[in-house]
Short mmCIF file of C-alpha atoms and ligand atoms in Angstrom, two decimals:
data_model
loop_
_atom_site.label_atom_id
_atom_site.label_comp_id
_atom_site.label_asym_id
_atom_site.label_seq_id
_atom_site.Cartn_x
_atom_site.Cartn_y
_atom_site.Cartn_z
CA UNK A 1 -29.58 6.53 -2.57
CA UNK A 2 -25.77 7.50 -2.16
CA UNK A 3 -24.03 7.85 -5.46
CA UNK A 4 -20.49 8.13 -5.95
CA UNK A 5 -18.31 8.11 -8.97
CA UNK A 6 -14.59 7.87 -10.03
CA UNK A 7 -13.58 10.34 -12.89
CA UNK A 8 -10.22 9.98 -13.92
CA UNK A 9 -8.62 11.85 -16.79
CA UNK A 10 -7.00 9.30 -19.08
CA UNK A 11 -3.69 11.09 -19.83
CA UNK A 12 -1.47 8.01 -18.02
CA UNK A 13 -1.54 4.74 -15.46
CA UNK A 14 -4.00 4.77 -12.62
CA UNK A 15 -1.97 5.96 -10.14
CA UNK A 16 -1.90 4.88 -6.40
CA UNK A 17 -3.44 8.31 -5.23
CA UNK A 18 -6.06 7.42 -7.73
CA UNK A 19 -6.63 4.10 -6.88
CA UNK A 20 -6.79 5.34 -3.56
CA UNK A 21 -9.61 7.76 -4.37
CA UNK A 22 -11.48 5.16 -6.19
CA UNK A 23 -11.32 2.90 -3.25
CA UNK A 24 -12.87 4.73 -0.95
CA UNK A 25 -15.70 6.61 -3.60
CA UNK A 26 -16.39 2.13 -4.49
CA UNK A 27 -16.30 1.79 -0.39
CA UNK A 28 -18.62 4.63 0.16
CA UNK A 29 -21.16 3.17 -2.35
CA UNK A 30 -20.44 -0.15 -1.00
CA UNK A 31 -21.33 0.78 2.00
CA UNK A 32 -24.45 2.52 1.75
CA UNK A 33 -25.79 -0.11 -0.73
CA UNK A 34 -25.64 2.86 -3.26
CA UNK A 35 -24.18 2.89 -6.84
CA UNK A 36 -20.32 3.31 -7.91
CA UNK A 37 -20.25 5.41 -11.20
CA UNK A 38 -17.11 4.82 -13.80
CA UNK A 39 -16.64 8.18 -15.57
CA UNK A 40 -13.80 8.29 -17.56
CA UNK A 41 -13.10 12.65 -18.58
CA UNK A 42 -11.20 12.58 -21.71
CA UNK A 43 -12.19 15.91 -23.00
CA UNK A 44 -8.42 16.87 -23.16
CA UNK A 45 -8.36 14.95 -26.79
CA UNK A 46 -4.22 16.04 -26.59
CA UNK A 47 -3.73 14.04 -23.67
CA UNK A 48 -6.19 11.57 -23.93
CA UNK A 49 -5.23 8.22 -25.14
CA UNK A 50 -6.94 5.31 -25.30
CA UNK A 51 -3.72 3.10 -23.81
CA UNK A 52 -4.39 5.18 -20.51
CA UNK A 53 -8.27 4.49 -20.93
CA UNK A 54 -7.23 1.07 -21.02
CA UNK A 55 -4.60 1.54 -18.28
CA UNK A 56 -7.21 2.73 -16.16
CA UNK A 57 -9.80 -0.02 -16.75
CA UNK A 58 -7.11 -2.89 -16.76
CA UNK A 59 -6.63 -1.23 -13.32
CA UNK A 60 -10.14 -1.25 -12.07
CA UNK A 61 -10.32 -4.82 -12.60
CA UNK A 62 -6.93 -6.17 -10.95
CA UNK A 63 -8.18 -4.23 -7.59
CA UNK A 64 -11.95 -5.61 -8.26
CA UNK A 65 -13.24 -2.08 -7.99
CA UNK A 66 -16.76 -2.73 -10.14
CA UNK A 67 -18.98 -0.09 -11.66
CA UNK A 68 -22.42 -0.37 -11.16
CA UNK A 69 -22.54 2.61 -14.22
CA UNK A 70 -20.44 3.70 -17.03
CA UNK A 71 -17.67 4.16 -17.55
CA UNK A 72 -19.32 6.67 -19.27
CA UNK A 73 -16.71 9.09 -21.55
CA UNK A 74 -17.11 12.81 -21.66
CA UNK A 75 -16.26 12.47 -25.17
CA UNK A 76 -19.59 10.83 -26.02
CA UNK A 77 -21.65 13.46 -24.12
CA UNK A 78 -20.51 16.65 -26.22
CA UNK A 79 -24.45 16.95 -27.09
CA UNK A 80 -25.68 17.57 -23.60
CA UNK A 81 -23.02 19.71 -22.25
CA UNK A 82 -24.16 22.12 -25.46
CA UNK A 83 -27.76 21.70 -24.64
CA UNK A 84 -27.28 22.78 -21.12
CA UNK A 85 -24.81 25.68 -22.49
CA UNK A 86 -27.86 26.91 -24.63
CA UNK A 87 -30.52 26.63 -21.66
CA UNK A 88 -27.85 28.48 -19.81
CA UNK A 89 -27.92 31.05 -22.63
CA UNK A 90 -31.56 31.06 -22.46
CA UNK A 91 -31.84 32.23 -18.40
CA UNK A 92 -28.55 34.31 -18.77
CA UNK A 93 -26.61 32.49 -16.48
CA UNK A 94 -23.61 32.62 -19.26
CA UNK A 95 -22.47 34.76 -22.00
CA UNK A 96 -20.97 35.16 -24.66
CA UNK A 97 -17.71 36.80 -24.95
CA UNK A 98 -16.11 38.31 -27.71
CA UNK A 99 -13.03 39.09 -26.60
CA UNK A 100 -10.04 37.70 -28.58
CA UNK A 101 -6.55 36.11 -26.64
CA UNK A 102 -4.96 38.84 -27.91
CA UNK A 103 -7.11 41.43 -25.68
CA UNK A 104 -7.36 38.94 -23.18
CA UNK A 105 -3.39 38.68 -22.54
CA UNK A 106 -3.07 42.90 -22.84
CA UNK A 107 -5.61 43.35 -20.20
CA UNK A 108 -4.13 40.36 -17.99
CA UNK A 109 -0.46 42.63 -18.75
CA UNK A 110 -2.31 45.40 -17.55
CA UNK A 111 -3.15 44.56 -14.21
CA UNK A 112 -0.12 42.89 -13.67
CA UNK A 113 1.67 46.19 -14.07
CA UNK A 114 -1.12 47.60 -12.12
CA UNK A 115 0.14 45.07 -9.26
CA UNK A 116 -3.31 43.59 -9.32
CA UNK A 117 -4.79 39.88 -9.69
CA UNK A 118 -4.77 39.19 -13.64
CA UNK A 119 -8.38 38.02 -14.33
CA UNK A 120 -11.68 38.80 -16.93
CA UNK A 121 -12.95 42.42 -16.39
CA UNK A 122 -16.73 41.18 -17.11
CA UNK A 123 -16.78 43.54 -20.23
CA UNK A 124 -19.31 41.29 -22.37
CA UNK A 125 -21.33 40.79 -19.20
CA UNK A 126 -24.79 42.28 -19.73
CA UNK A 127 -25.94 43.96 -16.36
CA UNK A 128 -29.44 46.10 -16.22
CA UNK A 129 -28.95 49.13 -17.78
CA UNK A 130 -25.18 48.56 -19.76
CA UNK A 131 -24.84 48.90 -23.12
CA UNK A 132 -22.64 46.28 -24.94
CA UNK A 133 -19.98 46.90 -27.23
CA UNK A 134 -20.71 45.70 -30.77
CA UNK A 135 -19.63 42.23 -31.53
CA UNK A 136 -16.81 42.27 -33.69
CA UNK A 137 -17.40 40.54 -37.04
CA UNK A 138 -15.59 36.61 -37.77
CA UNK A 139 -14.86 36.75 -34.39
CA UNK A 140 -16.55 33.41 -32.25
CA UNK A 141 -17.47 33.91 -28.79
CA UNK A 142 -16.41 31.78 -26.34
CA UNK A 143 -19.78 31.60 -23.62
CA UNK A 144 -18.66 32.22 -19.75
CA UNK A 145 -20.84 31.51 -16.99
CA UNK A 146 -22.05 34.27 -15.08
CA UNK A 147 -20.38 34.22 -11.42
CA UNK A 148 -22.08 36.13 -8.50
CA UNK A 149 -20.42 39.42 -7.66
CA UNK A 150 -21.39 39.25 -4.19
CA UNK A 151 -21.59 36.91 -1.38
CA UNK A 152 -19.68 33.51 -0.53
CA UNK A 153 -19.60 30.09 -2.18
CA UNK A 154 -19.27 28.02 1.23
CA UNK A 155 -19.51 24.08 1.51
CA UNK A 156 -18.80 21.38 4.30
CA UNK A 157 -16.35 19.51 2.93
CA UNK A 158 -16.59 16.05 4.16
CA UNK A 159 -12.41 15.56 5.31
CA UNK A 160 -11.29 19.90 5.03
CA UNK A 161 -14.33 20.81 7.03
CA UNK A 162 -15.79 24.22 6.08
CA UNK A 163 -14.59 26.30 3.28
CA UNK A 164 -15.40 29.74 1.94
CA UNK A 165 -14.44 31.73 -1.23
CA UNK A 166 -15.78 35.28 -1.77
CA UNK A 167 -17.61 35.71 -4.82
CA UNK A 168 -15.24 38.54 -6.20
CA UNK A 169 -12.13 36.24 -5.92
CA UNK A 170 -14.11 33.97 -8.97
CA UNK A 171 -14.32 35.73 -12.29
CA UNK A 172 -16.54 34.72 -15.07
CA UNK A 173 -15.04 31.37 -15.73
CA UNK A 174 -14.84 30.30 -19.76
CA UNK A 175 -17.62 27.50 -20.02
CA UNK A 176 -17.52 27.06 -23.94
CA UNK A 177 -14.21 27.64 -25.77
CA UNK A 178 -14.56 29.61 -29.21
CA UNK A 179 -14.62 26.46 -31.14
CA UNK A 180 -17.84 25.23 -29.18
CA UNK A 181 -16.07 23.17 -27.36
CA UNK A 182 -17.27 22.70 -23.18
CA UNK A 183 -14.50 22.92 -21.10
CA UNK A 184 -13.26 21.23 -18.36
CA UNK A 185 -14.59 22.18 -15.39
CA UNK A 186 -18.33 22.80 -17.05
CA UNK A 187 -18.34 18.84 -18.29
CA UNK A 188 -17.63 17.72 -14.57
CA UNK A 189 -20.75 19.69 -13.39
CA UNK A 190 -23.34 18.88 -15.64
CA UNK A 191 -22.05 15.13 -15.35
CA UNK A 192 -22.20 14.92 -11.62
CA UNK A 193 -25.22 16.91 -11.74
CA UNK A 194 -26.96 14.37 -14.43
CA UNK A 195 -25.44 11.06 -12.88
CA UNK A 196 -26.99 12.33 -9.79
CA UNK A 197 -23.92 12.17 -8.21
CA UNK A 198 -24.41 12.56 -3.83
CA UNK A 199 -20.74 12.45 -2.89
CA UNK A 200 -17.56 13.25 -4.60
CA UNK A 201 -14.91 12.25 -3.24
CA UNK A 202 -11.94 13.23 -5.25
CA UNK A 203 -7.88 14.59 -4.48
CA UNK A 204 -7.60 17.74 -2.75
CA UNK A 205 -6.10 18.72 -6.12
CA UNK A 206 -9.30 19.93 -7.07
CA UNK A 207 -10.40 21.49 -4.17
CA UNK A 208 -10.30 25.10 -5.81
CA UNK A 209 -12.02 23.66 -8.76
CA UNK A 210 -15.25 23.36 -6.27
CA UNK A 211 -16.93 26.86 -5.71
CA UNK A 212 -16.56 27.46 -9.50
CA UNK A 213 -18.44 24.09 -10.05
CA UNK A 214 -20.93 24.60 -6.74
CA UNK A 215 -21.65 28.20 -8.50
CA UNK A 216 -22.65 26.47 -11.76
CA UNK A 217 -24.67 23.85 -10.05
CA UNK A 218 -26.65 26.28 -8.08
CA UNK A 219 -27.04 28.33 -11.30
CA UNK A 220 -28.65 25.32 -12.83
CA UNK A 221 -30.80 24.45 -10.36
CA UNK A 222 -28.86 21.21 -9.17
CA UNK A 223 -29.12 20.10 -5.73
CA UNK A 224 -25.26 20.18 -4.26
CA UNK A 225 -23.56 17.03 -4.20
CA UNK A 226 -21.35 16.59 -0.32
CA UNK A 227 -17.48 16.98 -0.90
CA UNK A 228 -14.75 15.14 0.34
CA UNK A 229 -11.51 16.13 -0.54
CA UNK A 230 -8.83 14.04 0.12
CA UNK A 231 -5.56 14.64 1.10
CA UNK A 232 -2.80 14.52 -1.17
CA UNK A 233 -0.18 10.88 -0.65
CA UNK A 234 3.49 11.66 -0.07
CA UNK A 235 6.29 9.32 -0.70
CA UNK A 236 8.41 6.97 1.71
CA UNK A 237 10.76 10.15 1.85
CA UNK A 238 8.00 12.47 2.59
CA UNK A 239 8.05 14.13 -0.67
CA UNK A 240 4.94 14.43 -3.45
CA UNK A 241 4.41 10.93 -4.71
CA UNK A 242 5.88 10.89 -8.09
CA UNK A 243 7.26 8.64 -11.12
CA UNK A 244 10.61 9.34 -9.08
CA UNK A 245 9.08 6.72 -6.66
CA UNK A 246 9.03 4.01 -8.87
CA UNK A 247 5.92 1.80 -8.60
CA UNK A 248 3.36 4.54 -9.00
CA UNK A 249 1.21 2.62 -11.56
CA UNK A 250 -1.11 0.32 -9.75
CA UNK A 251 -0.18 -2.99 -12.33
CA UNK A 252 3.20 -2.38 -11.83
CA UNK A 253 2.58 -3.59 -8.02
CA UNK A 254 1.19 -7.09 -9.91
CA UNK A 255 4.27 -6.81 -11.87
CA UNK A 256 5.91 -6.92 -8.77
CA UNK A 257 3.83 -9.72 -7.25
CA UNK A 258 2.14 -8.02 -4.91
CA UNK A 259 -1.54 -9.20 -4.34
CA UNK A 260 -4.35 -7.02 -5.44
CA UNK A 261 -5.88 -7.70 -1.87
CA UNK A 262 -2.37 -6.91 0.00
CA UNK A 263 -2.53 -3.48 -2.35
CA UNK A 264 -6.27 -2.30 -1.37
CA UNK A 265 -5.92 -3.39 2.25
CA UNK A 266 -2.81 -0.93 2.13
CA UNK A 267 -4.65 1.55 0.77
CA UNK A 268 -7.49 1.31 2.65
CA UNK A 269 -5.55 2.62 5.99
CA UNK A 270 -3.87 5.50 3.47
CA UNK A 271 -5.88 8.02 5.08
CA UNK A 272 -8.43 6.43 7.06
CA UNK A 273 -8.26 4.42 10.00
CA UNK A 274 -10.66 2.11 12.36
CA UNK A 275 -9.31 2.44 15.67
CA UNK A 276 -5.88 0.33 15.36
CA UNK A 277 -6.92 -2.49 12.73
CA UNK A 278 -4.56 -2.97 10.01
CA UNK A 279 -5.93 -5.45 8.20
CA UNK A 280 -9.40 -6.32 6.98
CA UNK A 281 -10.89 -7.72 3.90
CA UNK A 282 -12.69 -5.88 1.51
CA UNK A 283 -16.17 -6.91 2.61
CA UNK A 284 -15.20 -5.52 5.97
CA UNK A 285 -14.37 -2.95 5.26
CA UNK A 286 -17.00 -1.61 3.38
CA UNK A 287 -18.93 -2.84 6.26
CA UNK A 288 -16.58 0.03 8.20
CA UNK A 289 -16.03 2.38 5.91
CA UNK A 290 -17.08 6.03 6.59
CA UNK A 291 -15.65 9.56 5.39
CA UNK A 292 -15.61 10.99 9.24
CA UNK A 293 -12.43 9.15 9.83
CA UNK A 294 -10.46 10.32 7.13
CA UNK A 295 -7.85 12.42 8.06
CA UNK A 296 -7.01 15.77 6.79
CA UNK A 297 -3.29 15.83 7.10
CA UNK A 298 -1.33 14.13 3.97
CA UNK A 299 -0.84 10.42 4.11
CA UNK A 300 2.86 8.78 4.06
CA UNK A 301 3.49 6.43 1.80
CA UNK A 302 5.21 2.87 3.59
CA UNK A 303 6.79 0.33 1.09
CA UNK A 304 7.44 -1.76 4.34
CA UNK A 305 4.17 -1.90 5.57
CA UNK A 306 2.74 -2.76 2.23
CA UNK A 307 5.12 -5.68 1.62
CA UNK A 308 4.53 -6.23 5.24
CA UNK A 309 0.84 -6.93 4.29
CA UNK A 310 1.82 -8.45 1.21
CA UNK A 311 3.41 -11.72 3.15
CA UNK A 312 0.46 -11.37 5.30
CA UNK A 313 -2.07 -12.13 2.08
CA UNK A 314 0.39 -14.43 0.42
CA UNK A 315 0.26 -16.83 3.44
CA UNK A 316 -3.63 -16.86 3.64
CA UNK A 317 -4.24 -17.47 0.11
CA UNK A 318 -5.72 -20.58 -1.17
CA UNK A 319 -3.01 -23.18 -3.23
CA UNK A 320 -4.94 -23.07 -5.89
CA UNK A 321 -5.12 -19.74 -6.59
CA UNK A 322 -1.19 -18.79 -6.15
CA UNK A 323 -0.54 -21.73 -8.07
CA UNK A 324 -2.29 -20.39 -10.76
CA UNK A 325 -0.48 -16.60 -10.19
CA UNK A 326 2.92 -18.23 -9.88
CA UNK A 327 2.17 -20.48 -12.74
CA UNK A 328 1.62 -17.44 -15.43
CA UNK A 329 4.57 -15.92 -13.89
CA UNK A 330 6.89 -18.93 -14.77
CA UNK A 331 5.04 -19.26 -18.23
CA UNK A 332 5.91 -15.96 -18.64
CA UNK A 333 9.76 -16.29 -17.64
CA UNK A 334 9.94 -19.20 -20.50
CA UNK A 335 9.61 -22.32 -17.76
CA UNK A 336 6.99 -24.92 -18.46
CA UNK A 337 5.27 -26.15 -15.35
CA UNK A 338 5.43 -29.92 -15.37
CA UNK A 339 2.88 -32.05 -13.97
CA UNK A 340 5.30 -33.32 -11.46
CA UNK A 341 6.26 -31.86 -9.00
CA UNK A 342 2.82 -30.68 -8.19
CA UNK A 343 3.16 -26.83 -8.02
CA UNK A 344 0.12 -26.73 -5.60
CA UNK A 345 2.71 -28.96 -3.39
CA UNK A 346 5.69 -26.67 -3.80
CA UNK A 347 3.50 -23.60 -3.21
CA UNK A 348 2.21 -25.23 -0.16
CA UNK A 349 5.20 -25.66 0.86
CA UNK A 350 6.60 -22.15 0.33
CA UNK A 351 4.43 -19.93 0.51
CA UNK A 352 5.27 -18.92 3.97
CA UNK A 353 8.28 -17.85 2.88
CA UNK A 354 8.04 -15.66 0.15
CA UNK A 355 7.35 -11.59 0.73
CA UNK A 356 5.89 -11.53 -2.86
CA UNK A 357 4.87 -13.65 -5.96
CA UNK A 358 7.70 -13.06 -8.00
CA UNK A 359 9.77 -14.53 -4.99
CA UNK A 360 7.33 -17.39 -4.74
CA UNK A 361 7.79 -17.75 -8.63
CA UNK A 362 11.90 -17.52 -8.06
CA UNK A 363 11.59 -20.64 -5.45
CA UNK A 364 9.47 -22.67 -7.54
CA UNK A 365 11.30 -22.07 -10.82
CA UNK A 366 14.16 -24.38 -9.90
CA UNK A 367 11.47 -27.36 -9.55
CA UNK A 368 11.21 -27.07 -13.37
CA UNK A 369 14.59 -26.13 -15.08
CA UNK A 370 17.64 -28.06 -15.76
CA UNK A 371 19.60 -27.07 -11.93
CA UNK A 372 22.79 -26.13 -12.12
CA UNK A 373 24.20 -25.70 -8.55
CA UNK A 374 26.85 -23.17 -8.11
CA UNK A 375 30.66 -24.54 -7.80
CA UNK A 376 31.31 -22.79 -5.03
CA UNK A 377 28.05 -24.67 -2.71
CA UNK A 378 28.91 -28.07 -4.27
CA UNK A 379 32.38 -27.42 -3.58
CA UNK A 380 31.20 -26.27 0.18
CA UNK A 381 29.07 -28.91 0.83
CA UNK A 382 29.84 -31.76 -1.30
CA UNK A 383 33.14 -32.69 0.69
CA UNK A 384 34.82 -36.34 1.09
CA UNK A 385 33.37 -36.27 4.33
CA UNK A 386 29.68 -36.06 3.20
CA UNK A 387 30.06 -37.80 0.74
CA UNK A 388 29.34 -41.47 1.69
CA UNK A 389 26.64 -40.28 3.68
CA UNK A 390 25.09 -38.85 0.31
CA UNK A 391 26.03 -42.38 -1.74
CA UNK A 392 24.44 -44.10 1.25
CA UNK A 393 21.14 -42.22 1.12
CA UNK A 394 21.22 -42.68 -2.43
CA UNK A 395 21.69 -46.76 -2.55
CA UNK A 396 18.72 -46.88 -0.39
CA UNK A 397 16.62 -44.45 -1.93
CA UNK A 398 15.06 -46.73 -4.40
CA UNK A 399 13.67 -48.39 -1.27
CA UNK A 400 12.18 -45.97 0.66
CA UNK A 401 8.71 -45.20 1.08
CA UNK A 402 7.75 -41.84 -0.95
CA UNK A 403 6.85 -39.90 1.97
CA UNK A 404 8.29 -36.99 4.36
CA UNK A 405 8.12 -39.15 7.09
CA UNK A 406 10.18 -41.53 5.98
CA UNK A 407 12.46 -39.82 3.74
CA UNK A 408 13.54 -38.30 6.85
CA UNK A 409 14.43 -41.79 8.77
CA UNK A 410 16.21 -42.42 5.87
CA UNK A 411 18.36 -39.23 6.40
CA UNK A 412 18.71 -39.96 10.12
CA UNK A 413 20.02 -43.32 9.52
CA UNK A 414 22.42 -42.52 6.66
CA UNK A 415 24.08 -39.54 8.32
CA UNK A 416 23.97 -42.09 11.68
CA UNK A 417 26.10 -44.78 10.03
CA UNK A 418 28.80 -42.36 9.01
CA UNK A 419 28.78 -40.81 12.77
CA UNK A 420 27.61 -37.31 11.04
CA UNK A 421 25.09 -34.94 12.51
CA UNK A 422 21.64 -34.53 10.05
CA UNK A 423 22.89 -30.93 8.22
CA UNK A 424 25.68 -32.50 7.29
CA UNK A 425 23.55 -34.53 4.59
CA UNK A 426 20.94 -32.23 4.56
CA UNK A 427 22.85 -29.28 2.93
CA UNK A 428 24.03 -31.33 0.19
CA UNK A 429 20.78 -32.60 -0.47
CA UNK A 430 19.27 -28.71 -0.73
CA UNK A 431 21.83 -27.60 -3.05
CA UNK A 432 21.48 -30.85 -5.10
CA UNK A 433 17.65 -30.55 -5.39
CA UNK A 434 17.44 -26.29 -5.80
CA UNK A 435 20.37 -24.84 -5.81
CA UNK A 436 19.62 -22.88 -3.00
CA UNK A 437 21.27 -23.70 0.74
CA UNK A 438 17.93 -22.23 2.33
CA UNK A 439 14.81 -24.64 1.94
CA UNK A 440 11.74 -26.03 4.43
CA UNK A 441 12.47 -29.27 6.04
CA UNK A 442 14.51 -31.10 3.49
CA UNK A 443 12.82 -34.37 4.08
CA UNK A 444 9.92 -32.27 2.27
CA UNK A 445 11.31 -30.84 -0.18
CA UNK A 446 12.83 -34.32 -1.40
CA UNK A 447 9.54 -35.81 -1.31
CA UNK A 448 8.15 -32.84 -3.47
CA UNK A 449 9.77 -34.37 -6.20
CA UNK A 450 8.80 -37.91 -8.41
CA UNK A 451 11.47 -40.46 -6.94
CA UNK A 452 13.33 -40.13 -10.18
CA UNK A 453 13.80 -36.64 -10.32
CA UNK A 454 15.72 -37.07 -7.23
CA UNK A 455 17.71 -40.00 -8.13
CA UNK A 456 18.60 -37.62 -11.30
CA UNK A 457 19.20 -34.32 -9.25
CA UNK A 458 21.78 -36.58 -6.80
CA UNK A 459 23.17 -38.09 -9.50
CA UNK A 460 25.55 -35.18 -9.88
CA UNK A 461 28.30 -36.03 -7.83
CA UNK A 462 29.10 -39.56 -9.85
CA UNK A 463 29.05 -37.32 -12.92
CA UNK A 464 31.73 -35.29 -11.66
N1 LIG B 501 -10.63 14.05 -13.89
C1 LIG B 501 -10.07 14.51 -12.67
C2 LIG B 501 -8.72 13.87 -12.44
O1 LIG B 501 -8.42 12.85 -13.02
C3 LIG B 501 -10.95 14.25 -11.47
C4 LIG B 501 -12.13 15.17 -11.45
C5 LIG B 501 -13.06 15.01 -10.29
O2 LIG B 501 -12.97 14.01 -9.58
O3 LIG B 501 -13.89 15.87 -10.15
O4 LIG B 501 -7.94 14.39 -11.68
#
């Protein structure tokens, strides 16, 4: 059974790399009818927080990237990482070592003067036939795992392809901090070795975090997990993707009305491809999904093609469900949604023109608050030679049948007995109704509204 896991560090949002990462760990699951594991590695208690914890799961949700397990918190697992410390004590795969920071930082001056690579000289590391120096009294050891001297650490990584690390580049890393404490690196083996973890599928970022951990593992026994390390994402300009790029928080996309479905899509191809399709739906592509297309070269970020797919999602949607989106949007901006006009009908309506939700919410808003055109379009449009086209349309409103269809004969004939062509009534109509002198078929958009409303909205010109 394949079994993946996301493991972010809560120290701030979840980030589009590691959304990105968590897509395609869910996909691989997904795919293989396996199990996603939530694992949330908050061992760093200083930048920890329980906002980003929070962040993190608020951003699992909006992208519908479910757990089968967890989240389970390092935090809460301080007992077995100690257990496995003490077996590891036991079989003399780690240490204890008693030398202070202050020793520590002399000896790494040392070789730095020396011109060589600063690391642990493996004093405290029994070896057949070595004596040990004493241990020093009040001083706690921290416990270090006990590297091999000789030999490679080699894996297949899934996306890098093979990698190798001699031995004697690794010193004796620091397992168990003086205080008792396991440390980073240690928590993430014993967890992936526990969860029974098949695949990890993580940021490159890590990649020299991997023999350390694949020495551990072996030391313990574990059967090696397959790595895939994934590329790092640059920005639109090519740099690192940083705060300096603005949306780099997954909710701030929904803040900015993009479509959770418009956002995985986008990240789906981040890296991966299937031959030339761009867009897919989640189900297929967990149907495609594989880690022998992802590529190994960085991954350019595209605000284009995202809003690009954005449209794309917003047009296919179901009414209902946008009205509902644009709805809390409005709520949110202070407008009450009335029960006329029918937001399902505006949204109907518009939909195929807006690149995002907030722009949906922008040309639904004037539906619902008190309209007041700008001076300079009434003053463009409403001129003494539209005008009696406008009052005519308006005498026989009351009349009319409350329908496009006919709304728009009504238009015909009203610009037709003042010898006008149809925009000639139609743009004062638009800016009347919303404000705006860009709207669908304006025979629509009148009959969006109750009968009233429009009588109301027209009314302007006699108030004037
Ligand atoms: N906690 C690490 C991070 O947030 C990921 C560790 C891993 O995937 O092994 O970068």
């Amino acid at each position: 059974m394949i079994r993946t896991r996301f493991a972010p560090s809560p120290t701030g949002f979840l980030h589009i790399g590691g959304a990105r990462t968590a897509l395609f760990a869910w996909a691989y699951a997904r795919h293989h009818a396996g199990r996603f594991i939530l694992r949330i590695e908050d061992t760093d208690l200083v930048r920890s927080t329980p906002e980003a914890v929070q962040a993190i799961l608020d951003g699992m949700r909006w992208l519908g990237l479910t757990h089968d397990e967890g989240p389970f918190y390092q935090t809460q697992r301080m007992s077995r990482y100690r257990a496995v410390i003490e077996e590891m004590l036991l079989t003399g795969s780690a240490y204890p070592c008693y030398m202070t920071p202050a020793e520590l930082d002399r000896l790494r001056e040392e070789q730095r003067a020396a011109g060589l690579k600063p690391r642990y000289d493996g004093r405290w590391r029994p070896e057949p036939g070595k004596t040990l120096p004493t241990p020093p009294v009040g001083v706690q050891p921290v416990i270090r795992f006990r590297n091999p001297t000789d030999g490679v650490v080699a894996w297949d990584d899934i996306v890098k392809g093979r990698v190798e690390i001699a031995n004697d580049e690794l010193d004796d890393l620091v397992i168990a901090r003086a205080d008792g404490t396991p440390t980073y690196n240690f928590c993430v083996v014993v967890d992936d070795w526990e969860m029974g973890i098949t695949h990890v599928i993580r940021g490159d970022d890590h990649v020299n975090n991997t023999p350390r951990q694949i020495n551990i593992l072996q030391a313990l026994g574990a059967q090696l997990p397959r790595y895939a390390h994934l590329s790092m994402i640059l920005g639109d300009d090519g740099q690192k993707l940083s705060k300096r790029h603005g949306a780099v928080s997954v909710m701030q996309y929904d803040d900015e009305g993009y479509l959770p479905e418009a956002v995985l899509n986008y990240l789906a191809r981040l890296g991966w491809s299937h031959g030339d399709d761009e867009i897919f739906s989640m189900p297929q592509f967990c149907e495609w999904f594989d880690l022998d297309h992802i590529t190994p070269s960085a991954a350019q970020f595209n605000t284009e093609k995202l809003n690009w797919l954005n449209a794309h999602y917003l047009k296919r949607t179901e009414t209902a469900r946008l009205a509902d989106l644009v709805q809390s949007r409005l709520q949110a901006r202070g407008v009450t949604v009335a029960a006329a006009p029918s937001l399902a009908a505006i949204i109907d309506l518009y939909k195929e023109r807006a690149a995002n939700l907030n722009e949906l919410a922008d040309l639904a808003e004037v539906f619902y608050i008190e309209l007041h055109p700008k001076a300079e379009l009434l003053a463009k449009y409403l001129t003494p030679e539209t005008l009696p086209a406008l009052a005519d349309f308006i005498d026989h409103l009351p009349a009319v049948a409350w329908e496009a269809a006919a709304i728009s004969a009504l238009i015909k004939a009203s610009v037709a007995r003042h010898g006008l062509k149809m925009p000639k009534l139609a743009m004062p109509l638009r800016v009347l109704l919303t404000g705006l002198e860009q709207t669908p078929s304006v025979d629509a958009v009148v009959a969006l509204f109750p009968r009233e409303m429009v009588l109301k909205r027209l009314a302007w010109p006699a108030k004037t």
